[in-house]
Amino acid sequence: YGLAFIAFTYLVINGASNAVNLTDGLDGLAIMPVVMVAAALGVFAYLSGDVRFADYLHIPYVAYSSELVVICSAMVGAGLAFLWFNAHPAEVFMGDVGARALGAMLGT
């Protein structure tokens, strides 16, 4: 896979980062999809990291994938806390650094 995998990974991370950055135009528009996607990825990581759930749902068991639940739940918690101040009328704006960082975290 080598070089093709590196190029594909670069495109996915950069694409997700730019997608979140482009949606950060209105109050709360960027953070809610990030929270929803992070919550869904956290649920998937939890289910695939548990042998019983993976066997019951007929999905592949991935060892140590349940550690991603910590990162996803941190993103959900931080996103909901940020949404409190970013909802209309917005007191805080995420900016490029926050939007690109959250998009890159979702891309990886």
CSV table of C-alpha atoms in Angstrom, one decimal:
chain,number,residue,atom,x,y,z
A,1,TYR,CA,0.0,0.0,0.0
A,2,GLY,CA,2.8,2.4,1.0
A,3,LEU,CA,2.7,5.6,-1.0
A,4,ALA,CA,-1.0,5.4,-2.0
A,5,PHE,CA,-2.0,5.0,1.7
A,6,ILE,CA,0.0,8.0,2.7
A,7,ALA,CA,-1.5,10.1,-0.1
A,8,PHE,CA,-5.1,8.9,0.7
A,9,THR,CA,-4.5,9.6,4.4
A,10,TYR,CA,-3.3,13.1,3.6
A,11,LEU,CA,-6.4,13.8,1.5
A,12,VAL,CA,-8.8,12.5,4.1
A,13,ILE,CA,-7.3,14.5,7.0
A,14,ASN,CA,-7.0,17.6,4.9
A,15,GLY,CA,-10.5,17.2,3.4
A,16,ALA,CA,-12.1,16.7,6.8
A,17,SER,CA,-10.2,19.7,8.2
A,18,ASN,CA,-11.3,22.0,5.4
A,19,ALA,CA,-14.9,20.7,5.6
A,20,VAL,CA,-15.2,21.7,9.2
A,21,ASN,CA,-13.5,25.0,8.5
A,22,LEU,CA,-15.9,25.8,5.7
A,23,THR,CA,-19.0,25.1,7.8
A,24,ASP,CA,-17.8,27.4,10.6
A,25,GLY,CA,-19.8,30.4,9.3
A,26,LEU,CA,-22.9,30.6,11.5
A,27,ASP,CA,-23.4,30.3,15.2
A,28,GLY,CA,-23.2,26.6,16.2
A,29,LEU,CA,-23.1,25.4,12.6
A,30,ALA,CA,-19.7,23.7,12.7
A,31,ILE,CA,-19.7,22.3,16.2
A,32,MET,CA,-22.9,20.3,16.2
A,33,PRO,CA,-21.9,18.0,13.2
A,34,VAL,CA,-18.5,17.6,14.9
A,35,VAL,CA,-20.2,16.5,18.2
A,36,MET,CA,-22.6,14.1,16.4
A,37,VAL,CA,-19.8,12.5,14.3
A,38,ALA,CA,-17.5,12.2,17.3
A,39,ALA,CA,-20.3,10.6,19.3
A,40,ALA,CA,-21.0,8.1,16.5
A,41,LEU,CA,-17.3,7.3,16.1
A,42,GLY,CA,-17.1,6.8,19.9
A,43,VAL,CA,-20.0,4.4,19.8
A,44,PHE,CA,-18.5,2.5,16.9
A,45,ALA,CA,-15.1,2.4,18.7
A,46,TYR,CA,-16.7,1.1,21.9
A,47,LEU,CA,-18.7,-1.6,20.1
A,48,SER,CA,-15.7,-2.8,18.0
A,49,GLY,CA,-13.5,-2.8,21.1
A,50,ASP,CA,-15.7,-5.1,23.1
A,51,VAL,CA,-15.5,-8.8,22.3
A,52,ARG,CA,-19.1,-9.5,23.3
A,53,PHE,CA,-20.7,-6.6,21.3
A,54,ALA,CA,-18.5,-7.3,18.3
A,55,ASP,CA,-19.5,-10.9,18.2
A,56,TYR,CA,-23.2,-10.1,18.8
A,57,LEU,CA,-23.2,-7.5,16.0
A,58,HIS,CA,-21.0,-9.5,13.7
A,59,ILE,CA,-18.5,-6.7,13.3
A,60,PRO,CA,-14.7,-7.3,13.5
A,61,TYR,CA,-13.1,-7.0,16.9
A,62,VAL,CA,-10.4,-4.4,17.0
A,63,ALA,CA,-8.2,-4.7,20.0
A,64,TYR,CA,-7.6,-1.5,22.0
A,65,SER,CA,-10.1,0.5,19.8
A,66,SER,CA,-12.1,1.3,22.9
A,67,GLU,CA,-9.3,3.7,23.9
A,68,LEU,CA,-10.6,6.0,21.2
A,69,VAL,CA,-13.8,6.4,23.2
A,70,VAL,CA,-11.9,8.6,25.6
A,71,ILE,CA,-10.8,11.0,22.8
A,72,CYS,CA,-14.3,11.0,21.2
A,73,SER,CA,-16.0,11.6,24.5
A,74,ALA,CA,-13.6,14.5,25.2
A,75,MET,CA,-14.5,16.0,21.8
A,76,VAL,CA,-18.2,15.6,22.6
A,77,GLY,CA,-17.8,17.2,26.0
A,78,ALA,CA,-15.7,20.1,24.8
A,79,GLY,CA,-17.9,20.6,21.8
A,80,LEU,CA,-21.1,20.8,24.0
A,81,ALA,CA,-19.3,23.2,26.4
A,82,PHE,CA,-18.2,25.3,23.4
A,83,LEU,CA,-21.7,25.3,21.9
A,84,TRP,CA,-23.0,26.9,25.1
A,85,PHE,CA,-21.0,30.0,24.2
A,86,ASN,CA,-21.3,29.7,20.4
A,87,ALA,CA,-25.1,29.5,20.1
A,88,HIS,CA,-27.0,32.6,19.0
A,89,PRO,CA,-26.0,35.2,20.1
A,90,ALA,CA,-22.5,33.9,19.8
A,91,GLU,CA,-20.0,35.1,22.4
A,92,VAL,CA,-17.1,33.0,21.2
A,93,PHE,CA,-16.0,32.2,17.6
A,94,MET,CA,-14.1,29.0,16.9
A,95,GLY,CA,-11.8,30.4,14.2
A,96,ASP,CA,-9.5,28.5,11.8
A,97,VAL,CA,-7.3,26.9,14.5
A,98,GLY,CA,-10.2,25.3,16.3
A,99,ALA,CA,-12.1,24.3,13.2
A,100,ARG,CA,-9.0,22.7,11.5
A,101,ALA,CA,-8.0,20.9,14.6
A,102,LEU,CA,-11.4,19.4,15.1
A,103,GLY,CA,-11.6,18.4,11.5
A,104,ALA,CA,-8.2,16.8,11.6
A,105,MET,CA,-9.1,14.9,14.7
A,106,LEU,CA,-12.2,13.6,12.9
A,107,GLY,CA,-10.2,12.7,9.8
A,108,THR,CA,-7.8,10.6,11.8
